[in-house]
PDB file of C-alpha atoms in Angstrom:
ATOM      1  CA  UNK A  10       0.000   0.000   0.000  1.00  0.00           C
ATOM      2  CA  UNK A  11       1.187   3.581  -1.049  1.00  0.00           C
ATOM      3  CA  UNK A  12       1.706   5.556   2.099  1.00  0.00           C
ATOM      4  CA  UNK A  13      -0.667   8.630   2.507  1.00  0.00           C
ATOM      5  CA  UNK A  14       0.281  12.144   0.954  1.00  0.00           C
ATOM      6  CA  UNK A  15       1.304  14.367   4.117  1.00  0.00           C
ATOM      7  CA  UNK A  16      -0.497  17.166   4.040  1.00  0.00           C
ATOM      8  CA  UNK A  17       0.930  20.745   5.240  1.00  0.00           C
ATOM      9  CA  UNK A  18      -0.517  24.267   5.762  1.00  0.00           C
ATOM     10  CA  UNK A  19       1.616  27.110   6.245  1.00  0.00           C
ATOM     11  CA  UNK A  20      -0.037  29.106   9.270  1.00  0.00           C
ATOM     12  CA  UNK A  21       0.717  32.758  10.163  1.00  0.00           C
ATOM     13  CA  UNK A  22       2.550  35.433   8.461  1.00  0.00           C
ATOM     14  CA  UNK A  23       5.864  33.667   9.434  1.00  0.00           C
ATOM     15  CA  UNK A  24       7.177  33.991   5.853  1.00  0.00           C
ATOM     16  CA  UNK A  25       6.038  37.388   5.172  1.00  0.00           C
ATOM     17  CA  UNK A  26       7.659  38.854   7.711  1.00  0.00           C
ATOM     18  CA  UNK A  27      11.120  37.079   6.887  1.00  0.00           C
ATOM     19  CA  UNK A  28      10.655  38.036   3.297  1.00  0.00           C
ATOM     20  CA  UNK A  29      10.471  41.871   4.390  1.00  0.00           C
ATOM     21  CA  UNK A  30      13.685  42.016   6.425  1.00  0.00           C
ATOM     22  CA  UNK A  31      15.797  39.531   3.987  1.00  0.00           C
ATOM     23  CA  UNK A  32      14.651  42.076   1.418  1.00  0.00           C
ATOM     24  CA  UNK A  33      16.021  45.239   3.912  1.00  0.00           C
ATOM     25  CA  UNK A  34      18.650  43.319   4.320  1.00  0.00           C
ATOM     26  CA  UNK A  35      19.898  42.343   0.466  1.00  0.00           C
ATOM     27  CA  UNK A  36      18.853  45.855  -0.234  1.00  0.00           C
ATOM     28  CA  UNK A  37      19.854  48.129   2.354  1.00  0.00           C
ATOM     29  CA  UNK A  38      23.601  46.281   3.451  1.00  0.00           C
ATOM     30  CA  UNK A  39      25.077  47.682   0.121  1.00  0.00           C
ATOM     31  CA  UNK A  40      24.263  51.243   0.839  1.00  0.00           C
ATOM     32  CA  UNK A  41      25.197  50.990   5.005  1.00  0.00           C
ATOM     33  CA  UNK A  42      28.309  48.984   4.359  1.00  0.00           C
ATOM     34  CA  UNK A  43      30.803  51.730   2.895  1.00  0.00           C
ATOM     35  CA  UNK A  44      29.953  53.822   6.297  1.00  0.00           C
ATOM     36  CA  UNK A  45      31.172  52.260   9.764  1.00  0.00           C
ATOM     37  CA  UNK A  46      29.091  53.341  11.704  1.00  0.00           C
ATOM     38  CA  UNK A  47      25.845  52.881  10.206  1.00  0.00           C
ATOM     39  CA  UNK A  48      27.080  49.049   8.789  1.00  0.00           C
ATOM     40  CA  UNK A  49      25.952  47.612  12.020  1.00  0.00           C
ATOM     41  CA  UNK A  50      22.372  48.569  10.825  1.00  0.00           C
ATOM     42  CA  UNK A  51      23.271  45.829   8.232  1.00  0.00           C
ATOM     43  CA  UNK A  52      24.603  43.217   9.958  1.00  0.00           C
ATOM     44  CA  UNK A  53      21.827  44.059  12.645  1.00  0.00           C
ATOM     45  CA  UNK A  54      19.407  43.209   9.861  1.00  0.00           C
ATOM     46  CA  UNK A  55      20.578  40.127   9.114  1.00  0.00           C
ATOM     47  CA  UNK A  56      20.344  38.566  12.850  1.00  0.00           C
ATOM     48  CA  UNK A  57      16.789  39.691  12.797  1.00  0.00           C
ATOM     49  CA  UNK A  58      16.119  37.629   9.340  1.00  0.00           C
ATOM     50  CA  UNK A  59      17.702  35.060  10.922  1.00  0.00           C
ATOM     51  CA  UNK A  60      16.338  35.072  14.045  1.00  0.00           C
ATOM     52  CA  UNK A  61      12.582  35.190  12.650  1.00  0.00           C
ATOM     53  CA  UNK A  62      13.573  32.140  10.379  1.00  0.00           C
ATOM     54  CA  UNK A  63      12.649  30.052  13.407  1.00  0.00           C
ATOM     55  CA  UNK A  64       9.598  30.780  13.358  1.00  0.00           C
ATOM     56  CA  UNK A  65       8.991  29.419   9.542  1.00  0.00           C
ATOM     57  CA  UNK A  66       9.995  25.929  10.420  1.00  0.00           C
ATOM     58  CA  UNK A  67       6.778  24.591  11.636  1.00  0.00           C
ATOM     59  CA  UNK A  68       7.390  22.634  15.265  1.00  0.00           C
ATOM     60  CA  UNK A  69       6.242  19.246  14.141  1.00  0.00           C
ATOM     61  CA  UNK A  70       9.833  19.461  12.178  1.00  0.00           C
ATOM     62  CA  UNK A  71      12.460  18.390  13.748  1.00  0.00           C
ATOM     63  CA  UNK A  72      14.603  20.659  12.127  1.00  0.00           C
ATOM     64  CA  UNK A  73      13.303  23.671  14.519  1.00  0.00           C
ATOM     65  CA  UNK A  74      14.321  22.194  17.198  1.00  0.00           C
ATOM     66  CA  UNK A  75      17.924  22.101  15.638  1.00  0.00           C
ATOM     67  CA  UNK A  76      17.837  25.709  13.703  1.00  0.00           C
ATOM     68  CA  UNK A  77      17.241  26.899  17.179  1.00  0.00           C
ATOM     69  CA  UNK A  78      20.432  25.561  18.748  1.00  0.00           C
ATOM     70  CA  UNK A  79      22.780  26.270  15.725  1.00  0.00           C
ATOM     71  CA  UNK A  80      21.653  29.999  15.849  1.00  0.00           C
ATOM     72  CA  UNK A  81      23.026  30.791  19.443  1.00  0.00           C
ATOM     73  CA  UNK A  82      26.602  29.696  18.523  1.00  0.00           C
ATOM     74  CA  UNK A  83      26.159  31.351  15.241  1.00  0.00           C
ATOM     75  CA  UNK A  84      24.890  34.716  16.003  1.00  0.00           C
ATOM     76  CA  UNK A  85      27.690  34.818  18.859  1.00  0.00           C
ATOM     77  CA  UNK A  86      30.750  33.559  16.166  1.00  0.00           C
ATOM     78  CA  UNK A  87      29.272  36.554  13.820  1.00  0.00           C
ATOM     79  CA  UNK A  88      29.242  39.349  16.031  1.00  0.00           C
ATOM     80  CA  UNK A  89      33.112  38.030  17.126  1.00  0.00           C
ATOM     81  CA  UNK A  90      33.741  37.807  13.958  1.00  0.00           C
ATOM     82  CA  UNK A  91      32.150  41.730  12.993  1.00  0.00           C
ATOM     83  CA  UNK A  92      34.189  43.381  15.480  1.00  0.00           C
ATOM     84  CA  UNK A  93      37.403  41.371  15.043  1.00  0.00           C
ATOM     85  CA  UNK A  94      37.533  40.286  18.857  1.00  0.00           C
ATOM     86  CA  UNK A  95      38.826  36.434  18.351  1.00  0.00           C
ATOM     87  CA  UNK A  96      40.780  34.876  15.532  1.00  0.00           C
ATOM     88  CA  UNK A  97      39.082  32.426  13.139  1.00  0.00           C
ATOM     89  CA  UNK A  98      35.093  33.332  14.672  1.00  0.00           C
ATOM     90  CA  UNK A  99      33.764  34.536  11.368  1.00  0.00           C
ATOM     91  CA  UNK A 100      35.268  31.251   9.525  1.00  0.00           C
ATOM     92  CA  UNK A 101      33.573  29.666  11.987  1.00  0.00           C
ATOM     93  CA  UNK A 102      30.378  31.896  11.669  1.00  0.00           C
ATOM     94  CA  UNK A 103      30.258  31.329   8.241  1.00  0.00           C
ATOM     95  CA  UNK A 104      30.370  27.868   8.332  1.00  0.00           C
ATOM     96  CA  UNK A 105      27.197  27.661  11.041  1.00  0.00           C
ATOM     97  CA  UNK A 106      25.820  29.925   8.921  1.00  0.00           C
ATOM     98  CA  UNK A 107      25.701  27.403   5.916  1.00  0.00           C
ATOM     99  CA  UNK A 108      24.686  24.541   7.588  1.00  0.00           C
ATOM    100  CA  UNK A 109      21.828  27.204   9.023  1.00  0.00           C
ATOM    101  CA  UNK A 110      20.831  28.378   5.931  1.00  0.00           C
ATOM    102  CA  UNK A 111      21.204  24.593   4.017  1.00  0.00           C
ATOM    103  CA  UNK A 112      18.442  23.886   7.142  1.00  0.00           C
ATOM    104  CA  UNK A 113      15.735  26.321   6.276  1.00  0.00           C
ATOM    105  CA  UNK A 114      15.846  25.203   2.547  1.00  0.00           C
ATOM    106  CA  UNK A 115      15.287  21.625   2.913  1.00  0.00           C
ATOM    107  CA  UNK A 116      12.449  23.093   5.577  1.00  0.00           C
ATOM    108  CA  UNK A 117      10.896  25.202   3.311  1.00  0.00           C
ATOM    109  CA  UNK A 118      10.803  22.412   0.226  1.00  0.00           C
ATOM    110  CA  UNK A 119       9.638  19.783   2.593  1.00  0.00           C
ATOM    111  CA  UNK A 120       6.528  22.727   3.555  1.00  0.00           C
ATOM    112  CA  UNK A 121       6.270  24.138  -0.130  1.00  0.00           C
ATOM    113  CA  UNK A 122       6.171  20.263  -1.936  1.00  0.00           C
ATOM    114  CA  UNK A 123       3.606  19.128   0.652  1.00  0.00           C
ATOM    115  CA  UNK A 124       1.321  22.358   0.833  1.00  0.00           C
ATOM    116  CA  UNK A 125      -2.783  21.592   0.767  1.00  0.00           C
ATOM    117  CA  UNK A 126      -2.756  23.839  -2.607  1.00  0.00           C
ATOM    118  CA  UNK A 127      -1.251  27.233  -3.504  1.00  0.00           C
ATOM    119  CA  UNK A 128      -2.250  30.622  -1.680  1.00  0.00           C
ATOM    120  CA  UNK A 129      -0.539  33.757  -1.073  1.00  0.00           C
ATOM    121  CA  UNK A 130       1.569  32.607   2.114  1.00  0.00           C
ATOM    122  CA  UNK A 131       2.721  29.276  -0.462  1.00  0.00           C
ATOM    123  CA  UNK A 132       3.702  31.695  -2.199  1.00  0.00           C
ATOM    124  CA  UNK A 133       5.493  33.855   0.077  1.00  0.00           C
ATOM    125  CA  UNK A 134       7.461  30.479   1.042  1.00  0.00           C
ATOM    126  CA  UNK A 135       8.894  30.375  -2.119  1.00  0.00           C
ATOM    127  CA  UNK A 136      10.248  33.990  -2.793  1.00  0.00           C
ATOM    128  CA  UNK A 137      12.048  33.488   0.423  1.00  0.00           C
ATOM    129  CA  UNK A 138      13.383  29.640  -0.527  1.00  0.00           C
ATOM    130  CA  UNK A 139      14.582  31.576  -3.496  1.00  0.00           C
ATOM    131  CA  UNK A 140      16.314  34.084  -1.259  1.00  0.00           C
ATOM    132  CA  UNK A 141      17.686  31.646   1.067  1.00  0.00           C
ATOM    133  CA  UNK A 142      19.500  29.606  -1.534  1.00  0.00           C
ATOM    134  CA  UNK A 143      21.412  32.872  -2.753  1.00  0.00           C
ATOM    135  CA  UNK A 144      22.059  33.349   0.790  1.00  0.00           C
ATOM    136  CA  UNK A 145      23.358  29.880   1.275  1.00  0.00           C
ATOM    137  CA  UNK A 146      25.875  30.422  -1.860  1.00  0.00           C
ATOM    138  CA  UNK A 147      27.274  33.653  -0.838  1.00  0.00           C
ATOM    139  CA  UNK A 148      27.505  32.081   2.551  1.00  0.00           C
ATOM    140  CA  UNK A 149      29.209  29.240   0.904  1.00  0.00           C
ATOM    141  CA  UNK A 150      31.404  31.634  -1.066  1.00  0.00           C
ATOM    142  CA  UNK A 151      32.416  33.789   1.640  1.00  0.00           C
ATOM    143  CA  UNK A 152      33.621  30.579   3.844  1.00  0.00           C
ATOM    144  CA  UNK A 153      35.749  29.377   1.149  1.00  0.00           C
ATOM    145  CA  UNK A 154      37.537  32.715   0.239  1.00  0.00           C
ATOM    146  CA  UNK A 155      38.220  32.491   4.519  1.00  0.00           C
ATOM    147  CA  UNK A 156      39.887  29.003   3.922  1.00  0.00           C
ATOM    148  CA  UNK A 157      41.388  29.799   0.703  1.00  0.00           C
ATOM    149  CA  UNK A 158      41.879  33.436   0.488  1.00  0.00           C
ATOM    150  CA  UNK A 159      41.862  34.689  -3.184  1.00  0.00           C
ATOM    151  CA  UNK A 160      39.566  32.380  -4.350  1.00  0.00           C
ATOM    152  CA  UNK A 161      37.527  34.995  -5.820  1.00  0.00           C
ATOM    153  CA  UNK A 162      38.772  38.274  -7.521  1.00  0.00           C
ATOM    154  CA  UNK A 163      37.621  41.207  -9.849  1.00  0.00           C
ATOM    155  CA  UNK A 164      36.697  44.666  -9.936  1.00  0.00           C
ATOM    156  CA  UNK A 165      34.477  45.172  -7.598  1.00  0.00           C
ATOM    157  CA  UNK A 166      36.275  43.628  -4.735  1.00  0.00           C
ATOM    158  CA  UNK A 167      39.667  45.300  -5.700  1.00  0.00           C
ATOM    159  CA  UNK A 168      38.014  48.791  -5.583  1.00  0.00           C
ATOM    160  CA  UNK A 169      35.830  48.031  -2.352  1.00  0.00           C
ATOM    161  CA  UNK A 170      38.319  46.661  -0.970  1.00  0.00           C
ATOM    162  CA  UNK A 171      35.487  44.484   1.250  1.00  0.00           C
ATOM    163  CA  UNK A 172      35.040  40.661   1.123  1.00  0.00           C
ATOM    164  CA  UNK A 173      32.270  40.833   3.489  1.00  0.00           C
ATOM    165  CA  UNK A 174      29.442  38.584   3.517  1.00  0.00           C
ATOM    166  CA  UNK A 175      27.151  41.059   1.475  1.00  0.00           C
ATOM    167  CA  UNK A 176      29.471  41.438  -1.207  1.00  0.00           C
ATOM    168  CA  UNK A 177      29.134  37.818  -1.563  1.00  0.00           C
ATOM    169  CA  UNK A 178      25.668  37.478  -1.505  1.00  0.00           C
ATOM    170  CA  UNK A 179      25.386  40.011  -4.557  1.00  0.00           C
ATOM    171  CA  UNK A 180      27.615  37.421  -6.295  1.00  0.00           C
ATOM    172  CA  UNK A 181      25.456  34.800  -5.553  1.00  0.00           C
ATOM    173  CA  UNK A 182      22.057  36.261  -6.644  1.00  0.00           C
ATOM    174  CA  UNK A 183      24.116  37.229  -9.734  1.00  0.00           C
ATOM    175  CA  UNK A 184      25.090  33.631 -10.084  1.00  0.00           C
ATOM    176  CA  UNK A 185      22.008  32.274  -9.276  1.00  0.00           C
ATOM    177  CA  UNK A 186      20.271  34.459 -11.688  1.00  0.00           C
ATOM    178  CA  UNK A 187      22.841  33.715 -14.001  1.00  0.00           C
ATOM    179  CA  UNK A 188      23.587  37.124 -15.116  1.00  0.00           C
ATOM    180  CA  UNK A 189      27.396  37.302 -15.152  1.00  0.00           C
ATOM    181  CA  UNK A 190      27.961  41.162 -14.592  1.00  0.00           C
ATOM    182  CA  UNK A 191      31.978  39.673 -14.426  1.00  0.00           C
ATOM    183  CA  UNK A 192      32.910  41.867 -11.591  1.00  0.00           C
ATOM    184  CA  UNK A 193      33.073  39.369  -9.029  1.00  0.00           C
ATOM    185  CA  UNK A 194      34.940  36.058 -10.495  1.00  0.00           C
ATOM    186  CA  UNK A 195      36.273  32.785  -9.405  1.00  0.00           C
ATOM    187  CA  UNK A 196      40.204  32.068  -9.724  1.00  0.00           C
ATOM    188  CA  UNK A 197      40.443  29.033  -8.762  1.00  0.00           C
ATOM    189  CA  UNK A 198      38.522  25.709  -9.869  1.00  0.00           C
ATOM    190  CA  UNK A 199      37.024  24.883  -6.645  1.00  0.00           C
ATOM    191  CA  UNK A 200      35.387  28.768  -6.483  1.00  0.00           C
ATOM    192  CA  UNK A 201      34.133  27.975 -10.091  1.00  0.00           C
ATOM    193  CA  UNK A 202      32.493  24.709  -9.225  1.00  0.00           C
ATOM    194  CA  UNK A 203      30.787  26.295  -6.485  1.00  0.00           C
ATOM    195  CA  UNK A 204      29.323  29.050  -9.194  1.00  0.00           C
ATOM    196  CA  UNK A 205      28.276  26.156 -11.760  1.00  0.00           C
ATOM    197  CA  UNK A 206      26.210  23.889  -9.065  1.00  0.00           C
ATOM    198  CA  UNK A 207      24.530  27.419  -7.977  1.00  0.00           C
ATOM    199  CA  UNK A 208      23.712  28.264 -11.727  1.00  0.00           C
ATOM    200  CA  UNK A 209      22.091  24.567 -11.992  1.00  0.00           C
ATOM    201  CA  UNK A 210      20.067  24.966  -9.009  1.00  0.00           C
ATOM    202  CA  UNK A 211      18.764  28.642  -9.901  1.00  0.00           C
ATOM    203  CA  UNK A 212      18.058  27.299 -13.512  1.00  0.00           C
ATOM    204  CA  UNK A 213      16.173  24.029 -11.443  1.00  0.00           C
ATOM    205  CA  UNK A 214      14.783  26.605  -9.497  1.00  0.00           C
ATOM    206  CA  UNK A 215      12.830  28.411 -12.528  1.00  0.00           C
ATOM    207  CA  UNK A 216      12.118  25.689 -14.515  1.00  0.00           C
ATOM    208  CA  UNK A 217      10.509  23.674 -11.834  1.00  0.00           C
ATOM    209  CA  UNK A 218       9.263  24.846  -8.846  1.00  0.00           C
ATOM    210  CA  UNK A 219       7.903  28.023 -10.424  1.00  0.00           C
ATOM    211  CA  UNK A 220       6.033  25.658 -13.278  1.00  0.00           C
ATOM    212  CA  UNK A 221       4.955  23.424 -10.530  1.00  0.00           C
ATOM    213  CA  UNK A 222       3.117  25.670  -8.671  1.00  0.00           C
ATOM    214  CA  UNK A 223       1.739  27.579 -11.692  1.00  0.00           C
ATOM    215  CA  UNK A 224       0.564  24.129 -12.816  1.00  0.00           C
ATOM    216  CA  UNK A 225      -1.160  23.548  -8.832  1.00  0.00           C
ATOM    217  CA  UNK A 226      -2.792  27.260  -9.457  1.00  0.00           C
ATOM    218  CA  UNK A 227      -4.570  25.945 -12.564  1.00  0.00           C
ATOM    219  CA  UNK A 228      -5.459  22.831 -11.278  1.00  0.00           C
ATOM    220  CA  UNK A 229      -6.810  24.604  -8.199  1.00  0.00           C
ATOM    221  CA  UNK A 230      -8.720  26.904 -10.303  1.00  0.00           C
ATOM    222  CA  UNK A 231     -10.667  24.258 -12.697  1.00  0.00           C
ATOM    223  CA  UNK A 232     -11.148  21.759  -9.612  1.00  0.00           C
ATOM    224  CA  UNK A 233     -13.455  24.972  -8.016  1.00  0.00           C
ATOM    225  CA  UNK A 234     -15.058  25.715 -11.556  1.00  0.00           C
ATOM    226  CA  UNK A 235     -16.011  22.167 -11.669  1.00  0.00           C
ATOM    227  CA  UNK A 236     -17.034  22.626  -7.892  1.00  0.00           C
ATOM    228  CA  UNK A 237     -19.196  25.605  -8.932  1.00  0.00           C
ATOM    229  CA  UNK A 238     -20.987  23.959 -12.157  1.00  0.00           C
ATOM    230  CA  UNK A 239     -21.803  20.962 -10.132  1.00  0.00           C
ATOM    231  CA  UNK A 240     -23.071  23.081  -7.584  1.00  0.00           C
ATOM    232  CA  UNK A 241     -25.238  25.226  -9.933  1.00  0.00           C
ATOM    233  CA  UNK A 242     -26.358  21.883 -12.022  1.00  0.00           C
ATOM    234  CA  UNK A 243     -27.728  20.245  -8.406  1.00  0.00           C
ATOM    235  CA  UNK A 244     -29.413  23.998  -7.505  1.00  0.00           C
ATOM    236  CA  UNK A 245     -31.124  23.792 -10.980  1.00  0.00           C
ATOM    237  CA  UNK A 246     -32.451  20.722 -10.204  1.00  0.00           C
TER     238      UNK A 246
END
């Protein structure tokens, strides 16, 4: 016997609220970064996106119950790490920060993939999957240009002269779009292979997910017209 389809319904406005502050975060970090003492409004941001994350793994998952102790050590390493107090915490930070992020994805496909049918807060679940995943790369890429310094080059880290974490995730959403600007490269081949998995998933991404619940919408839709004629038929009658 075929086991039963688990059936999920994303309560609350858990996503909506992360979506807001990961998009004041992607947005706004560029423009506080240059100035120091307005760029802990941006890393400030992104412990509140992370914090509310929690709340968008629903309980019955046992992954809350570990995104909640990861985050302690993690938000601790990256605020060591920010003001430069020990040696090694944001290598450290980083790397609890992609085993964080790699946590909320496989959350939020396990939710999206086994949702009763598409609404507005499914759909709010996805944007921010989408925005997690170039989080998790320029997480990703940031930890290996710790290990292996130089591993990425080009313009615009010469003339910033940053490697932060937000630089990174621009490179990733430009990756995972697959736009190429070119001023953020990899030089060596383990960078690169990091960029060409990231391109796969964001092409996955579009050609997938996005159809799949597009494809749920319309089957939603004709399974209430039906609902509606059936109804009208047996009211004739």
């Amino acid at each position: 016997m075929s086991k039963p389809r688990v059936i999920l319904k994303i309560k609350g406005n858990s996503f909506r609220n992360l979506l807001f502050f990961l998009l004041v975060y992607m947005v706004g970090s560029p423009f506080l970064e240059p100035y120091p003492s307005m760029a802990m409004g941006a890393h400030g941001s992104l412990t509140v996106a992370l914090f509310l994350a929690i709340y968008t793994v629903q309980k019955q998952q046992v992954q809350r119950n570990v995104v909640v102790i990861l985050l302690f050590p993690l938000l601790i390493l990256y605020w060591l790490g920010v003001y430069d107090i020990i040696e090694f915490t944001l290598t450290g930070a980083y790397l609890f920060l992609v085993i964080y992020l790699g946590l909320l994805i496989y959350s939020y496909v396990f939710q999206i993939s086994h949702a009763h049918k598409v609404t507005i807060k499914v759909l709010y679940a996805a944007f921010c999957l989408y925005l997690m995943i170039g989080l998790f790369w320029g997480a990703a890429y940031a930890l290996l240009n710790q290990l292996l310094p130089g591993s990425y080059g080009g313009v615009l880290l010469e003339n910033n002269g940053s490697q932060s974490i937000h630089t990174f995730n621009y490179f990733s959403m430009v990756t995972l779009t697959t736009l190429g600007y070119g001023d953020i490269t990899p030089q060596t081949a383990g960078a690169g292979a990091l960029c060409q998995m990231e391109a796969i998933v964001g092409q996955f991404f579009s050609a997938v997910l996005v159809a799949w619940l597009v494809s749920d919408l319309m089957a939603d839709k004709q399974e209430s017209h039906k609902r509606t004629a059936k109804d009208t038929t047996n009211g004739g009658n």
